[in-house]
Structure formats: structure tokens, C-alpha cells
């Protein structure tokens, strides 16, 4: 019998005998979601009527709360309690870990009178109804001693320093190589702050069952949330049961908990009844993390034939004064193109802005917006096709560390994309294709995103009906985790999808890393495969050891699992018959997975190409995407439907990044200006046109036993650059300050005499 | 949201009577604007009088060959009306350029005219805003005001009126009909409905408190073709950066002022034979941009020139 740790051996997923692996089956939880019956955290029905907590955000960016007047709020109808830093229940100091192995320390709410960012939650009103709580929240009077916020990123670039513990990565002699290059490019790009804007804002409902805290919250990673809450409440970790069954989008913004969870738990304890607390859409913008702005300087030095001789991308970015998050927008470039002389690094400035943090494809999403446009510009200088320029700089091994690539089909992605898209019809000279008032152009970009595998556990059960239940402390943030786990279980145990149940999003289930960094399916799925293999072995041994089984006495390693039947040659019985007879209480077994010992000997990435056609309205500077195609190589695809949806979703994000998305800071207040979805513009249906994502056949057997890699973030990488390059090809204007809104493009059109 | 009381008016007269008698009363139609603002406590009515089901949702011919649009007619109904589409295509196009189908299904003619600005500082109750709180200052004036007015603004307020429909109605020289709190019917040009901000940006119209809009009356369409075009950051479901409505020789601009902006200088120039671009240059001579919204000058110039030229070409 194959073991999952024995990666070379075939396993059910790689054999895929029933063909269910990869099949574009519908979402496991789809019917619940489209009928509105999947309870998201705030909709979970607690055992008794809940009270409603509403948070109040600070209306200064930095300073202290000088005076608090909650009398009016407390006297308002239905109000049960009003908390600020003055009367919030005591919580262990930030970062406290009573349990040394907690993955997250205490995160107290309302720590002190100190305000360190605009919108920081500073008060909580709890009332009998949501309406009463909201109304009373407007009656909390806080007086501040405000300090001048230090928030102007662009003005503070010169003060940015090396992020703690980091160094620039230099290979060869960049300066010398750049100076000696025949063709040079040196340009700077700017990306704005982005907000995650998940459909579902962060929300929690918490109640206590005796000493046990039951918390439903919207979170990407269950274990750290459970640990963090226990540490914050000063209770045993097992005394927190944290659940997150359905999540309306995470994108990295729900990789950590916020005060909604802490306050709901504290208030539920204090009031002795369930409490719900949610962020409003407006509060999400400041009160949770954001993707920080970047300034990226790209320098490319090439020989006349296009081979890069010198390559540099340096990123300036910002984080909260007390934070350390760095948007590593230069990192991805280290594995992308060959060049003997290389310099990449980051500079960080700490500001009185809300907390910066990871957002879908952190690093790549911003970084490709500069480098992949720089490559386009360089191609033009060289008189080379942008696809050809990339192919000429294809490295045989990882250009930074010399490691072999586990799999690298970037060139195939580029070539197949070009062919399918009709790239040969692109005219290299901008501004030549007119369609009425539109100038039409094509652009492309490469996509790359790292691949990770994190340790995970999973349990598999079989019951007397032959139904397989997968249990894992994993999450599904809308990506398809439920579905792919069901597919892995069905293939591994030889049953139909209808005979598989999946229970995830629960801290009492075997721990998994959760969803993030596009490591979810690979990490959780590998553990599921391991558990499935262990259950196969247990079932095989049960059958061959049971005198009443037709398989009795045979070699358990020869047992096959298919169509709900366990068999050895022509001896067989159904799984249900076997279990009902030999193990009527069912069997449950765990499995786990972790990265292979040699994982670090390989450079493992996911790759892709984006091709885009846009129209630029020469009168108004409006840009509309006409069609877009992505071709991706990301290991074995577990479900073509959910994977495609991830990739196209990422591409759409790229369209937003190029054209509309971004928040702006009013430096007088230190606050973000766009606070709802009428002001913060993400693409709508009409913005997208024709869009497709194609996945190449690939199995990356160095990645994990299933040969699977991630797709959740890859689609985002490079997509925006393809749009920007298409704009240039359409009208000859380069805007390097994203998003490329009509006002910016119009200035370029006018300057060109258009 | 502040607690409020609610009644459904039985007829228009009862609605204005209730408005006159109840302190802090407001009409509500589709609620797509008012309710959002109430949730944020930007609007705090004590009493709502629902006028959405009053018998004023019809669209009917007038004796002079125009159309009367009932104040409670939905934006969807008006934009889809055969007569509107045939005779007032600029109106249909303008409505369809606004919001989303869901919003247009709820939004009423009167509510659309009276929708409030989308200025980000108006929406953020932690920032000063003279429109929201008279005398508190204008957060946008020295702030991020890319979408601010270029015509008729004051230091007290630089916000724009964001209705698309109203721009088309302005170009069509529509009138509005109302019922005053004392129960009298009034009729006056739509151009006289909205005010410029001056020192009192919180007072947005010339309506008497508690006056009910009952209809919008369209005169017969002017000779010539019509068109509406709106410039926006994304393809749908976004407020405009600028818009232009042209109906024959009548031109109105949107998102450039505190009210739909009738381009009278441009119209005069056009009628005396100026080219489209000369005419719009005349209009823009009166504009005063603020820096971040400077782009609106060339944008409006190019947009209006293109649409006026296009309409003239189609008429010929
Ligand atoms: C996300 C979003 C995007 C939008 N985008 C656009 C856009 O692109 N273009 C655009 O033009 N609009 C847009 N809108 C605004 C939308 O058109 C308005 O919200 C809508 O037209 C208001 O109509 P309503 O009937 O819902 O008004 P309500 O919200 O019911 O009322 C609005 C105001 O009108 C008053 N009122 C209503 N009826 C009467 C009456 N008969 N007499 C006197 N006063 C009355 C109310 O008291 C209130 O002050 C958008 C709105 C939203 C929420
Ligand atoms: S421009 Fe008008 S609406 Fe905007 S902040 Fe100033 S006063 Fe308020």
C-alpha cells in the first residue's frame, strides 16, 4: 500500500481511476449558498436571543482619548452596556502567551487611551437590538487629544529603511552590469492602498456554555484564531470552540482576528447571553488590514539581442507604526528572469496609517504591476516582441539560488496564450487600430506566484452506510475547499460524491493551516489524501481479517476500492456491508502531511501568462477591457470549475488594480477617503467582457504527493500589467501611477496630441 | 439609525398635509438614497411619509404634445417607456447610465431629482461638511476633491449634483409640478429647482419645506437628434466624472456643478453659428477648477464637442 510520505508511489489521486479528480463538479455547498441557507458567522442562530454589539471607531489617526462620556449612550433605549478603554474587562497584555505553544498571543481590545490609527475601535455599545445599538453608538462622546498624523507615504520615501532582519539580494554586480548594458530602462511605478472589500465584513457571534466559549467568526485560519481568543480571554485553549463554516471572501484580510471577536466574547461573558458584533462596510476600510501602497523602481539593462544583463526592482512601502508587515513586491522577481547581475530589495516606512497586511498575491500583485510593464517597455526599446523578450530571458535554473525548477512551463503558457489569443494580430506600434471612437490595443504579461505546503492533519470516517466523512480544521473562503476535499475522499475510497460528507471550519477538528498564500488545497488536500490512505488500509485490514468477509485471509495490500465496493479480483462486498457487519460503530482514522525533506532543494512556483485587449476612448480617456485570456500551469488541477473561478477572479482583480481600485489618504486626517463600495470601485460585470482561464496539464510531483499547486493567487499576478500594456499598445500612453483612471490617461492623450 | 415613525399617504393632498403637520417629516419614495443616508445618520427624519404608492406613477401625453412623468414612476419604467425612447432618447439613455437595474427598479423620478451628493466628506460623519452640518466647514475644499464642481461652486461647498436623469431633463427644458404644503399646485422650470451652494449648501432646492413633487412635464421634443454620454471610472454602477446631454441645440452638463448645468453660453454660441468646440470653450470660460479636478475642463471640452458634433451629424 502506498504511503503518502512515499511521494514517488502512485496514489489514488494520481491514478484518478474514477476520473473525479479534476472534474468540474459543482460546489459541495453551492445549493446552500445560492438558496441563502448557508449561515455565515453573523447569521448563525445562537441558543438564546443574542444582544448586538456595535463598535465605534476613532476619529483621529494618532493621539489619545482625553475624555469619555457614555452617559447618553447608556441611557438610550435597549442599551445593555457601553465599553471603552476605561471599563472594558481586563485582558492579558498584547502578545501574552500563557500557553507557550499558542500560535497567536493575546490581542486585547481597547488596550489604552492611545489611538494609533484612524478608525481604530475605541468603544462598544451593546443593546437588545441592532437598531438600538447603532443608534446609541452615535451617542458615545469621545474627546481626543490629537497629534499630527504622519501619513504621507510619498513625502516620506527618503526616510524608509531596510525592513527588520532583511537584506537586499544582490547577485553579481548590478551597478556595473547596468552601466555596461547596451539598452537601459529606469522607471518608477506607484500602486495605491487597496482594501480587501470582502462581500462579508468581519463578524462574530459568541456565547458561553458554562466555561466554554463558543465563537462563530469569519476567519481564514482557525487555530491561530482559537489560540488568540483563548489568550485574550485568559482561558484554556480547549475552552474556546471556534467555528467558521462559511466565509464570504477573505483574500488575506481574514488571516487574523479583529476586535469584533474579542468584544463579542467579552460581552457574551459579561452579559451572560450570546453577543453578535460585526464591522460595518465603512469600518472595514480602516479597522482591518489593507494592501499598502508601493513605489517600485525597476531598472533593466539588456544586450541588443534582449538578454538581460542587469536586473533590479526596489520597492518602497509602508506599514503601521507598531507593525512590521512588508509588502514584498520585489521577491517574486527573483525567480522570474535570468540575468547575471541582480539587485532586489525593500524599504519600509512606518506611518500612522491603519495596519498593512497581506492581500491576495501579496508581493506579486503589486510587483508585477511594475516589472511586467517594464518588460513591455524594454521590448519596445529593443524592437522585440514582448513574448519573445520573455522567452529569451527564460532561466534554466532558479536565477537567484541555482536550484532546479520542480516544474516550469512559463514558456508554454506564453506561447499557448499567444496562439489562442491571436497575439500575431497585434501591431507593435501603438495607436494604429481604431474602432470608432476607440483605439484598440493588446498587451500581455507573465504570471508567477510561489508555492507553499504547510503541515496539516485530517480525519476520515466511514460509517455503517458506507458514507465517508472528512473532518478537518480547514476553511473554505469561497475557493472550493469543501468540494476538492470531497473529490479527494471519493477517489481515495472509491465512493461517489453523494457518499462523502465534509466538515471543516472548526477548531475541534484536526488542524489544518487554513486558506491563504494559495497553499490551502495542496496542504489540506495532502492531509486528506493521507487520512484517506490510512482509512483504506484500515478497511482493507478489516476485510481481510474478518472471517465473514469474502476477502478474508487475502493480502490487504491487494484490496481495491471502487463504486462503493471493496474487492480482490472476483471476491467482493460493498463497503457498507463490510462496515455494518465488522465495525458497526464505523471507523475513524487520522492522517497528516508535511513538506517533504527535499522540498527546499527545488524552486517551486506556479506560472502563467495574461493576454488582454482593451479599447481606449480617445475622447474621454475611459478604458474598457474587451477580452482577456490567461493560461496557467499550476500543477494538477483538482476541480476545473472551482480552479478556473479562482483564476478568473484573480484576473478580474488585476483589471480592477489597473483601472479603478485604490484608496487614498487625506493627510490632514490620516484617513482613507473611499469608505464604501460606491466609492471604492472594484470591477462590475460590465467591466470584464470576454474572459477565460486555461490550465495546462501539469503534475508537480515535487510539490506534494498529489502534484497539486495553488491557483488562488496566481490569476492576480500579472493581470493588471497586461491591461496597462494593452492601454499603451492602444494609444501610446504609459501611466505608471495606478489605477489608470480617465483623468490620468486623458492627460497623456492630450500630451500626445490625441 | 435614529428611530422614526412611518405612514403611507393615501393621496397627494394627505401627504402634504401630513408633512406640514408633522415636525421632522420627510417623503420617502424608493428609499434608495434616503435610507442609506439614514443608516449613516446623515439624514435623521423623525417621520417618513411614503409616497411611493400614490397614484402618480403614470406616464401620460400632455395636451401640447409632451409627456407628463408621474413623480412616483420608477426610473426603469421611464427609461423603458416606448414614447420616452422614441421621442426623448436622451432621457432614456441618461437613466440607463445611472446606478444598476436594481436601483432603477426602486428609484423614482422625484427621488432621483432630489438625490444628494456623493461627496465623500458628506458621507463621512467624522469630517466637516457644510451640507451635512451647516457651518462645520467644507472637508472637500482642501481635500481629495477630484470630482468637485467646476461651475458655480463656493468656498462653502464644491460638491456636484450626481443625477444623470436630471441632466437630460435639463437639456429637454422640463418643468416640474408640485403640491405646496397648503395644497396648491405649482409648476416651474426644472432649471429653477436646484440651487447653487452659496453660503447655504444644506439648502439644495427652491422647494418649500414639505412641498411634494407630483410630476415632471416634458415639452414636445426639440427638433434635432439627442444623445447622453457619461464618463465614469468603471463601465457601470458608478457616479460620473462628467456627462453631457444634448437635445437638438439644447445642451446640459452633469457632475460639474451643484445642479444640472444648463450650458447657456454654449447654446448661445451654437445658435450664432459657432463650432461645437468653440461653443463649449465659451461655456468653459466660466469654469473655475480647483486643482485636482482640473482635468474636467479638457474632459468636458472633448466630451461635449464630440457629442454635440455627433448629434448635429445625425440630425443632418
Ligand atoms: C450605489 C448607488 C449608485 C447610484 N448611481 C447613480 C448614478 O449613476 N446616477 C444617478 O443618477 N443616480 C445614481 N444613484 C442615485 C439613485 O438614482 C437615487 O438613489 C434614486 O434616484 C433616488 O430615488 P428614490 O425614489 O429611491 O428616492 P428616495 O431615497 O426615496 O428619496 C430621495 C429624496 O427625495 C425625496 N422625495 C422622494 N419623493 C419625493 C416627492 N415626490 N416629492 C418631494 N420629495 C421627494 C425624499 O424625501 C428624499 O429626500 C445611485 C444610488 C446608489 C445607492
Ligand atoms: S463639498 Fe459640499 S458636500 Fe462636500 S464636504 Fe464640502 S460642503 Fe460637504
Short mmCIF file of N, CA, C and O and ligand atoms in Angstrom, two decimals, chain B residues 116-123 127-133 136-141 145 148-149 154-160 197 201-202 204 258, ligand 2:
data_model
loop_
_atom_site.label_atom_id
_atom_site.label_comp_id
_atom_site.label_asym_id
_atom_site.label_seq_id
_atom_site.Cartn_x
_atom_site.Cartn_y
_atom_site.Cartn_z
N UNK B 116 -28.99 63.15 -3.06
CA UNK B 116 -27.98 64.06 -2.52
C UNK B 116 -26.60 63.70 -3.06
O UNK B 116 -26.40 62.65 -3.64
N UNK B 117 -25.67 64.61 -2.85
CA UNK B 117 -24.36 64.47 -3.49
C UNK B 117 -23.63 63.22 -3.02
O UNK B 117 -23.92 62.68 -1.95
N UNK B 118 -22.67 62.77 -3.81
CA UNK B 118 -21.83 61.63 -3.43
C UNK B 118 -20.48 62.09 -2.87
O UNK B 118 -19.57 61.28 -2.74
N UNK B 119 -20.34 63.34 -2.55
CA UNK B 119 -19.08 63.85 -1.97
C UNK B 119 -18.68 62.96 -0.77
O UNK B 119 -19.48 62.73 0.14
N UNK B 120 -17.45 62.47 -0.80
CA UNK B 120 -17.00 61.52 0.22
C UNK B 120 -17.02 62.14 1.61
O UNK B 120 -17.23 61.44 2.61
N UNK B 121 -16.80 63.42 1.71
CA UNK B 121 -16.77 64.08 3.02
C UNK B 121 -18.18 64.26 3.57
O UNK B 121 -18.39 64.30 4.78
N UNK B 122 -19.13 64.39 2.66
CA UNK B 122 -20.54 64.44 3.07
C UNK B 122 -20.93 63.11 3.70
O UNK B 122 -21.67 63.05 4.69
N UNK B 123 -20.40 62.02 3.15
CA UNK B 123 -20.76 60.69 3.63
C UNK B 123 -20.05 60.28 4.91
O UNK B 123 -20.44 59.32 5.55
N UNK B 127 -16.08 63.94 9.41
CA UNK B 127 -15.39 65.03 8.72
C UNK B 127 -16.31 66.25 8.65
O UNK B 127 -17.54 66.12 8.67
N UNK B 128 -15.72 67.44 8.58
CA UNK B 128 -16.57 68.63 8.44
C UNK B 128 -17.27 68.64 7.09
O UNK B 128 -16.71 68.20 6.09
N UNK B 129 -18.48 69.13 7.07
CA UNK B 129 -19.24 69.27 5.82
C UNK B 129 -20.38 70.24 6.06
O UNK B 129 -21.26 69.99 6.87
N UNK B 130 -20.33 71.35 5.33
CA UNK B 130 -21.37 72.37 5.49
C UNK B 130 -22.74 71.89 5.01
O UNK B 130 -23.76 72.39 5.46
N UNK B 131 -22.73 70.96 4.11
CA UNK B 131 -24.00 70.48 3.58
C UNK B 131 -24.69 69.59 4.62
O UNK B 131 -25.90 69.65 4.80
N UNK B 132 -23.90 68.78 5.29
CA UNK B 132 -24.45 67.87 6.30
C UNK B 132 -24.72 68.63 7.58
O UNK B 132 -25.73 68.43 8.25
N UNK B 133 -23.77 69.48 7.95
CA UNK B 133 -23.89 70.23 9.20
C UNK B 133 -23.46 71.66 8.94
O UNK B 133 -22.27 71.95 8.88
N UNK B 136 -20.01 73.76 9.67
CA UNK B 136 -18.90 72.93 10.16
C UNK B 136 -17.67 73.03 9.27
O UNK B 136 -16.59 72.57 9.63
N UNK B 137 -17.81 73.64 8.10
CA UNK B 137 -16.68 73.74 7.18
C UNK B 137 -16.84 72.76 6.04
O UNK B 137 -17.72 71.90 6.06
N UNK B 138 -15.98 72.90 5.05
CA UNK B 138 -16.05 72.01 3.89
C UNK B 138 -14.80 71.14 3.86
O UNK B 138 -13.71 71.62 3.61
N UNK B 139 -14.97 69.86 4.15
CA UNK B 139 -13.82 68.96 4.17
C UNK B 139 -13.19 68.78 2.80
O UNK B 139 -11.99 68.54 2.68
N UNK B 140 -14.00 68.91 1.77
CA UNK B 140 -13.51 68.62 0.42
C UNK B 140 -12.67 69.75 -0.15
O UNK B 140 -11.83 69.53 -1.01
N UNK B 141 -12.91 70.97 0.34
CA UNK B 141 -12.29 72.13 -0.30
C UNK B 141 -10.78 71.98 -0.41
O UNK B 141 -10.19 72.21 -1.47
N UNK B 145 -10.54 66.07 -3.87
CA UNK B 145 -11.77 66.54 -4.50
C UNK B 145 -11.73 66.40 -6.01
O UNK B 145 -12.15 67.27 -6.74
N UNK B 148 -14.92 67.32 -7.84
CA UNK B 148 -15.62 68.54 -7.43
C UNK B 148 -16.14 69.34 -8.63
O UNK B 148 -15.76 69.11 -9.77
N UNK B 149 -16.99 70.30 -8.28
CA UNK B 149 -17.63 71.15 -9.29
C UNK B 149 -16.61 72.08 -9.95
O UNK B 149 -15.63 72.49 -9.33
N UNK B 154 -18.83 77.35 -4.32
CA UNK B 154 -18.45 78.41 -3.39
C UNK B 154 -17.42 77.83 -2.42
O UNK B 154 -17.21 76.62 -2.42
N UNK B 155 -16.83 78.63 -1.61
CA UNK B 155 -15.90 78.10 -0.61
C UNK B 155 -16.63 77.26 0.42
O UNK B 155 -16.03 76.47 1.14
N UNK B 156 -17.94 77.45 0.49
CA UNK B 156 -18.71 76.67 1.47
C UNK B 156 -18.97 75.26 0.97
O UNK B 156 -19.15 74.35 1.78
N UNK B 157 -19.02 75.07 -0.32
CA UNK B 157 -19.31 73.74 -0.86
C UNK B 157 -18.92 73.65 -2.33
O UNK B 157 -19.24 74.53 -3.12
N UNK B 158 -18.23 72.55 -2.66
CA UNK B 158 -17.79 72.35 -4.04
C UNK B 158 -18.36 71.06 -4.61
O UNK B 158 -17.88 70.55 -5.62
N UNK B 159 -19.42 70.56 -3.96
CA UNK B 159 -19.98 69.27 -4.39
C UNK B 159 -20.74 69.39 -5.70
O UNK B 159 -21.15 70.48 -6.10
N UNK B 160 -20.94 68.24 -6.32
CA UNK B 160 -21.71 68.20 -7.56
C UNK B 160 -23.04 67.49 -7.33
O UNK B 160 -23.18 66.67 -6.43
N UNK B 197 -24.64 76.40 -4.31
CA UNK B 197 -24.42 76.26 -2.86
C UNK B 197 -24.37 77.58 -2.11
O UNK B 197 -24.93 77.68 -1.00
N UNK B 201 -25.11 75.55 1.53
CA UNK B 201 -25.19 74.34 0.72
C UNK B 201 -26.15 73.29 1.27
O UNK B 201 -26.53 72.37 0.55
N UNK B 202 -26.56 73.46 2.53
CA UNK B 202 -27.52 72.49 3.08
C UNK B 202 -28.91 72.72 2.52
O UNK B 202 -29.77 71.85 2.64
N UNK B 204 -30.79 72.82 -0.69
CA UNK B 204 -30.39 72.39 -2.03
C UNK B 204 -31.38 72.78 -3.12
O UNK B 204 -31.03 72.76 -4.30
N UNK B 258 -23.28 72.11 -8.65
CA UNK B 258 -24.19 71.75 -7.57
C UNK B 258 -25.58 71.44 -8.10
O UNK B 258 -26.46 71.01 -7.37
S1 LIG C 2 -18.11 69.90 -0.95
FE1 LIG C 2 -20.10 70.24 -0.03
S2 LIG C 2 -20.77 68.20 0.40
FE2 LIG C 2 -18.59 68.04 0.15
S3 LIG C 2 -17.67 68.41 2.17
FE3 LIG C 2 -17.80 70.37 1.20
S4 LIG C 2 -19.73 71.13 1.96
FE4 LIG C 2 -19.82 68.97 2.26
#
